[in-house]
Structure formats: structure tokens, C-alpha cells
Amino acid sequence: MACVLMALAAGFLSTVGRELPAEAALAVSGSVVPRSKLLGSLAMNERPTHVSEPGSMFSKELANTGVRLPEIGFGTWNYSGGVEPLQAAIACGSCLIDTAEAYGTEEIVGKAIKGQRNRVFLATKVLPRNFKRRDLVAAAERSLRRLATDHIDLYQLHWPNLTIPIEEPMRGMEELVDAGKVRFIGVSNFSIRDLINAQAALRKQRIVSNQVRCSLVERTIEGGLLQYCQKNGITVIAYSPLATGLENIRSADPEGILRRVAEASCKSEVQVALNWCISKENVIAIPKASTAAHVIENMGASGWKLQPELARLLEDRIRYRRRGALEVAARRAVRWGMQMMGRWV
């Protein structure tokens, strides 16, 4: 009920009531509409008329841990929204909150979860400069103090450190698990090779997640990393699932495909873009939300399935980037050089 009231207050239901084209109604009911007919029938200048309020979000198991997480979590990179949006997310069931020591948001997250820690699955990250075992344990202690909690549910290596043997941070990670200060070990921005080496360095634990960039316009993980994670039961946590701003997707979408698919699906553009991400096996998304209204809209991306024909329109007609092996190798070499100079990227 609280979720519905917030949605009403945000004005999400103010535009419902206009009829959709017949083709859109067919799309919602599950019938397959020919691509040309669908695109031709949706008015180019119409904005989506329906924004869904959250119902029951779907959940996915975190690796093979038995822990189920909502498909839509809450990311706090570059976040300045205060405690209210975070608390709105928790109240409505979006219990996965992701932060990092590099974000400067651990303290605000700690304030938001005060008194309801048991309702939250808390994820944070350690910077590459702290990957030596002793430094990693100390960094975790600092994060625990900022978060005002006695344990971290998912502790993640933020980026690969190409200058410190992976055995160092993994020893620290297992030490934290043994001490009850960390429940699960994850990584972020790791390649297949990084994942293999990191797992080999663990003696008792498994890597349960890899947090990587993924959106309609950034699809590098489809070059093999996504498939590897799916095959090996590693949950993919998609960050920047809205490409750091819906305008970045729109700029790659001169035909207005996203808007027209949103119209056909009775959803907002944000909800369609997020649903496309979480429609993939083992993938959950952590969009940011600056207001309670944004929380409600983001959560409305779950609980339904995008029609396959409409998903193919998004994939085929919106321009996207997928880095090739040469570019990935070049970026890795640059990262190694910067880390050798003490620049921990």
C-alpha cells in the first residue's frame, strides 16, 4: 500500500486512460506483431502513456547460495539523494543496496538502513590500492564502521589490480568470511581470465558475482563474459543499466525505438530499458534513484516480461558498443601502467 501511495503522489498514474493502438494491445497480450507493422503503427511523436507502479518483483538466486535477490536493486555511485529514496526502496522490497568505499556513500547508506539492517542485502567494494591482505581487512573494517553494521553481505573487489598477485586479496576475503564479517565474495569489472585466476586463488569460498557495465548501448559482456558467468553460476550485477542517463540511450536511438516499444508495452522507457537487462539469465540491475518516485518507476521494470519480438527491436535497431579483444587488451595495458604509477583505476 505504501508503494502505491508513493506512486500516486509522484503522479505516475496521471496519464493512464488513453487507449493504445490495436497492435500495442496485441503485443501486451502476447501475440507476435510483425516488426514493420508495429513500428509503422506507433505514432512517432507520442510519449509513453503508462508508467507501471511496482507489483511483486521477480527475484533471482545469487549464484548457488540459496539467497534470492530482487531483480532491481539500488546503486549509489554518484548518488546524492539522501536517505529517503533508499528507505523507500527498502520499504517496497528493493532490498539490494550497492555501494563502495570509492563512492563516498557508505555513510548515507548506513543511516538509511539503521534499524532495519535485517531487511537489507548490503554490498560494497574495496579499492584496488587496498588489495594486499592486511590492507583489505583494514579497508573492510573502515567500511563496516561507515555502514554502521557488523557484517557485509557481499564484499567485492572493485577493479582488477594488475600489480598485486590475486592471492593477496583473496586471502583477505576468506579471512573476513571466516570471521563472520563478510558473507559472500564478489568482484567487479573482472574479465574471464581475471575470474578464473581469482577463483583459483580461493581455498574454500566461491566467487558469487561479477558487477559489470551493461545496458542497451553497452553490450561488451555479450562477447563471452556473460556466457561464462551464466555457465559457471556467477550472478551478473549490471551497473549503469540506463547508460548513466536515459539521454545516452536516446542519442543512440534516432528512430525512437525505445519510446515506441515502451508505448507498446504500457511501460515507461526506463522500465523497458531495465527490463531488457534483467531479462537475461543470471542478471540483476542496480540503477540509481534520486527520489522515491524514481524508486517506484525503477521497481516497475520487474514483475513482467518484455515480448521477445519487442526485445529484438531494441537489440537490432538501437546502436550499441561492444568492445573487441584489441580494445580490451589496450585498456588493460593502460590500467596496468597507471596502477604501476600508483593510479588505482
XYZ file of C-alpha atoms in Angstrom:
345
model
C 0.000 0.000 0.000
C 2.841 2.398 0.836
C 4.325 1.793 -2.612
C 1.053 2.572 -4.343
C 0.580 5.752 -2.332
C 4.041 6.956 -3.275
C 3.368 6.192 -6.904
C 0.172 8.181 -6.781
C 1.934 11.059 -5.091
C 4.595 11.026 -7.786
C 1.926 11.394 -10.445
C 2.706 8.132 -12.155
C -0.906 7.310 -12.784
C -1.901 10.714 -14.112
C -1.529 9.720 -17.749
C -3.273 6.367 -17.830
C -6.605 6.081 -19.546
C -5.630 6.735 -23.131
C -6.193 3.793 -25.414
C -3.261 2.010 -27.003
C -3.187 1.160 -30.689
C -4.597 -2.244 -31.515
C -1.101 -3.503 -32.361
C 0.133 -2.466 -28.915
C -2.723 -4.326 -27.267
C -1.728 -7.408 -29.227
C 1.843 -7.005 -28.065
C 0.789 -6.886 -24.425
C -1.446 -9.919 -24.761
C 1.453 -11.963 -26.082
C 0.623 -12.113 -29.780
C 3.543 -11.585 -32.129
C 3.230 -8.450 -34.210
C 5.230 -8.118 -37.431
C 8.083 -5.654 -36.906
C 7.144 -3.391 -39.785
C 3.501 -3.268 -38.743
C 4.359 -2.472 -35.137
C 6.774 0.328 -35.981
C 4.505 1.755 -38.599
C 1.516 1.858 -36.320
C 3.082 3.634 -33.311
C 2.928 7.390 -33.644
C 6.374 8.966 -33.851
C 5.534 11.918 -31.605
C 3.606 10.048 -28.895
C 5.133 9.707 -25.446
C 4.507 6.556 -23.358
C 1.141 6.871 -21.683
C 1.582 4.281 -18.955
C 4.158 4.066 -16.187
C 3.756 0.913 -14.137
C 3.672 1.018 -10.374
C 5.601 -1.826 -8.714
C 3.771 -5.013 -8.015
C 5.621 -8.137 -6.988
C 9.168 -8.015 -8.234
C 10.764 -11.161 -9.565
C 13.833 -12.422 -7.731
C 16.884 -14.415 -8.751
C 19.180 -16.634 -6.760
C 22.617 -15.226 -6.005
C 24.850 -17.826 -7.648
C 24.000 -21.109 -5.888
C 23.869 -19.631 -2.395
C 20.154 -20.126 -1.796
C 19.838 -16.359 -1.243
C 17.352 -14.687 -3.563
C 17.744 -11.052 -4.544
C 15.311 -8.691 -6.274
C 15.985 -8.199 -9.975
C 16.152 -4.445 -9.384
C 18.462 -3.196 -6.660
C 19.758 0.254 -5.780
C 23.129 1.588 -6.941
C 24.756 4.525 -5.179
C 27.564 5.622 -7.486
C 27.440 9.426 -7.831
C 24.434 9.401 -5.508
C 23.222 12.479 -3.616
C 19.560 11.699 -2.928
C 19.754 11.335 0.859
C 18.148 8.619 2.956
C 14.570 8.919 1.679
C 14.932 7.160 -1.708
C 16.979 4.403 -0.090
C 14.377 3.877 2.612
C 11.595 3.931 0.022
C 13.377 1.151 -1.861
C 13.714 -0.961 1.272
C 10.071 -0.380 2.199
C 8.933 -1.588 -1.206
C 11.144 -4.683 -1.328
C 14.156 -3.498 -3.336
C 16.430 -4.705 -0.575
C 19.743 -4.930 -2.508
C 21.812 -1.798 -1.924
C 25.211 -1.478 -3.574
C 27.891 0.999 -2.513
C 31.705 1.199 -2.380
C 34.446 2.823 -0.379
C 35.275 4.836 -3.513
C 31.748 6.247 -3.840
C 31.657 8.185 -0.588
C 28.119 6.901 0.007
C 28.676 4.228 2.648
C 27.764 6.578 5.488
C 24.443 7.661 3.946
C 23.629 4.008 3.264
C 24.408 3.242 6.894
C 21.970 5.928 8.005
C 19.281 4.665 5.643
C 19.446 1.076 6.891
C 19.624 1.944 10.584
C 17.066 -0.085 12.493
C 16.290 -2.331 9.521
C 19.614 -3.981 8.720
C 17.997 -7.413 8.627
C 15.796 -6.299 5.704
C 18.758 -5.312 3.518
C 21.258 -7.224 1.414
C 24.271 -4.914 1.645
C 27.029 -4.892 -0.975
C 30.151 -2.750 -1.012
C 33.565 -2.740 -2.684
C 37.217 -2.357 -1.855
C 39.594 -0.262 -3.984
C 42.497 -1.940 -5.829
C 45.043 0.027 -3.773
C 43.873 -1.967 -0.731
C 44.302 -5.417 -2.236
C 47.163 -6.566 -0.015
C 45.687 -8.868 2.596
C 46.285 -6.650 5.606
C 45.111 -3.535 3.749
C 41.959 -5.279 2.532
C 40.981 -6.397 6.027
C 41.563 -2.872 7.328
C 39.502 -1.397 4.457
C 36.641 -3.751 5.295
C 36.744 -2.626 8.927
C 36.503 1.009 7.829
C 33.545 0.184 5.574
C 31.819 -1.618 8.431
C 32.190 1.469 10.625
C 30.853 3.803 7.927
C 27.950 1.451 7.256
C 27.310 1.062 10.992
C 26.928 -2.693 10.689
C 28.728 -5.797 11.872
C 28.780 -7.584 8.527
C 28.784 -7.041 4.778
C 26.621 -9.381 2.735
C 28.635 -9.079 -0.483
C 32.196 -7.721 -0.479
C 33.592 -7.052 -3.947
C 36.980 -6.306 -5.476
C 36.192 -3.074 -7.341
C 38.614 -3.450 -10.259
C 41.413 -5.900 -11.018
C 44.765 -4.833 -9.584
C 47.324 -5.901 -12.151
C 50.287 -5.164 -9.871
C 49.349 -7.257 -6.817
C 49.034 -11.072 -7.010
C 45.368 -12.050 -6.780
C 46.203 -14.448 -3.933
C 46.662 -11.427 -1.624
C 43.115 -10.035 -1.713
C 41.569 -13.474 -1.850
C 43.361 -14.470 1.363
C 41.947 -11.335 2.949
C 38.471 -12.090 1.634
C 38.458 -15.591 3.087
C 39.777 -14.261 6.381
C 36.813 -11.867 6.528
C 34.361 -14.674 5.725
C 35.883 -16.866 8.426
C 35.497 -14.005 10.910
C 31.815 -13.564 10.037
C 32.353 -10.024 8.746
C 31.590 -10.921 5.118
C 29.031 -13.430 3.876
C 29.856 -13.694 0.164
C 32.763 -12.782 -2.104
C 32.240 -10.927 -5.371
C 34.232 -9.000 -7.936
C 33.607 -6.102 -10.271
C 34.902 -5.318 -13.771
C 36.649 -8.702 -13.993
C 37.334 -10.414 -17.310
C 37.042 -14.160 -17.820
C 40.764 -14.552 -17.192
C 40.511 -12.442 -14.034
C 37.608 -14.582 -12.795
C 39.457 -17.830 -13.412
C 42.565 -16.613 -11.586
C 40.580 -15.186 -8.699
C 38.606 -18.376 -8.174
C 41.756 -20.471 -8.332
C 43.213 -18.344 -5.537
C 40.324 -19.157 -3.179
C 40.675 -22.209 -0.968
C 37.169 -22.615 0.492
C 34.854 -19.978 -0.970
C 33.307 -19.304 -4.361
C 33.007 -16.056 -6.291
C 29.265 -15.441 -6.439
C 29.027 -12.293 -8.566
C 30.698 -10.046 -11.116
C 29.488 -6.453 -11.271
C 29.931 -5.068 -14.780
C 28.609 -2.317 -17.019
C 25.624 -3.409 -19.094
C 22.888 -1.500 -20.889
C 21.117 -1.307 -24.232
C 24.035 0.726 -25.587
C 26.922 -1.005 -23.746
C 26.933 -4.711 -24.531
C 30.581 -5.718 -24.253
C 29.722 -8.527 -21.821
C 27.873 -10.316 -24.629
C 31.277 -11.045 -26.198
C 31.773 -14.043 -23.900
C 31.827 -12.786 -20.315
C 28.065 -13.052 -19.856
C 28.043 -16.598 -21.200
C 30.956 -17.594 -18.942
C 29.195 -16.239 -15.857
C 25.961 -17.984 -16.796
C 27.738 -21.292 -17.392
C 29.594 -21.077 -14.083
C 26.690 -19.886 -11.955
C 28.088 -16.400 -11.309
C 25.452 -13.695 -10.910
C 25.990 -10.648 -13.121
C 25.173 -7.350 -11.410
C 24.586 -4.778 -14.151
C 25.701 -1.287 -13.211
C 24.823 1.803 -15.271
C 21.878 -0.155 -16.764
C 20.445 3.160 -18.018
C 23.811 4.187 -19.547
C 24.296 6.854 -16.812
C 21.279 8.696 -18.200
C 18.378 7.882 -20.492
C 19.522 10.621 -22.885
C 22.572 8.490 -23.715
C 20.303 5.702 -24.918
C 18.105 8.120 -26.830
C 21.132 9.559 -28.621
C 21.840 6.067 -29.978
C 18.196 5.627 -30.937
C 17.338 8.115 -33.717
C 14.288 6.078 -34.731
C 12.774 6.339 -31.247
C 12.582 2.565 -30.897
C 12.783 2.634 -27.108
C 9.905 5.065 -26.841
C 7.771 3.103 -29.258
C 8.473 -0.229 -27.531
C 7.581 1.417 -24.224
C 4.278 2.551 -25.729
C 3.560 -0.939 -26.991
C 4.378 -2.456 -23.616
C 2.393 0.030 -21.497
C 5.612 0.851 -19.641
C 7.982 3.787 -19.355
C 11.225 3.962 -21.321
C 13.184 3.493 -18.094
C 11.225 0.345 -17.271
C 11.735 -1.128 -20.740
C 15.482 -0.425 -20.722
C 15.865 -2.031 -17.299
C 13.650 -4.983 -18.168
C 15.812 -5.686 -21.204
C 18.828 -6.023 -18.878
C 17.188 -8.277 -16.309
C 15.554 -10.454 -18.952
C 18.933 -12.161 -19.323
C 19.670 -15.261 -17.281
C 21.594 -14.604 -14.034
C 21.464 -10.803 -14.472
C 20.153 -8.294 -11.945
C 20.424 -4.498 -12.256
C 21.276 -1.723 -9.813
C 20.010 1.596 -11.213
C 20.339 4.753 -9.160
C 17.255 6.648 -7.985
C 17.333 10.218 -6.712
C 13.733 10.342 -5.467
C 11.096 7.948 -4.138
C 9.267 8.431 -7.452
C 12.314 7.156 -9.327
C 12.476 4.182 -6.980
C 8.900 3.253 -7.834
C 9.498 3.612 -11.553
C 12.672 1.502 -11.462
C 10.954 -1.249 -9.487
C 8.197 -1.339 -12.085
C 10.764 -2.776 -14.505
C 10.367 -6.160 -12.783
C 7.386 -8.453 -12.459
C 6.718 -8.762 -16.197
C 8.415 -9.992 -19.356
C 9.232 -7.958 -22.434
C 7.742 -9.581 -25.524
C 10.578 -11.303 -27.486
C 9.687 -9.514 -30.715
C 9.947 -6.151 -28.977
C 13.224 -7.140 -27.304
C 14.663 -7.934 -30.733
C 13.647 -4.489 -31.956
C 15.631 -2.917 -29.151
C 18.661 -5.087 -29.861
C 18.584 -4.673 -33.638
C 17.663 -1.036 -34.053
C 19.424 0.810 -31.213
C 23.136 1.417 -31.781
C 25.402 -0.145 -29.176
C 29.071 -0.668 -28.328
C 30.766 -3.996 -27.838
C 34.499 -3.678 -27.266
C 36.652 -6.087 -29.222
C 39.617 -8.074 -27.917
C 42.151 -5.497 -29.148
C 40.450 -2.593 -27.384
C 40.038 -4.606 -24.206
C 43.741 -5.521 -24.248
C 44.736 -1.899 -24.861
C 42.601 -0.656 -21.977
C 44.066 -3.331 -19.728
C 47.603 -2.254 -20.639
C 46.749 1.355 -19.807
C 45.290 0.276 -16.465
C 48.432 -1.700 -15.651
C 50.606 1.315 -16.447
C 48.524 3.660 -14.327
C 48.456 1.220 -11.420
C 52.236 0.876 -11.622
C 52.354 4.663 -11.127
C 50.009 4.468 -8.150
C 46.833 5.452 -10.009
C 44.356 2.832 -8.797
C 41.946 2.530 -11.697
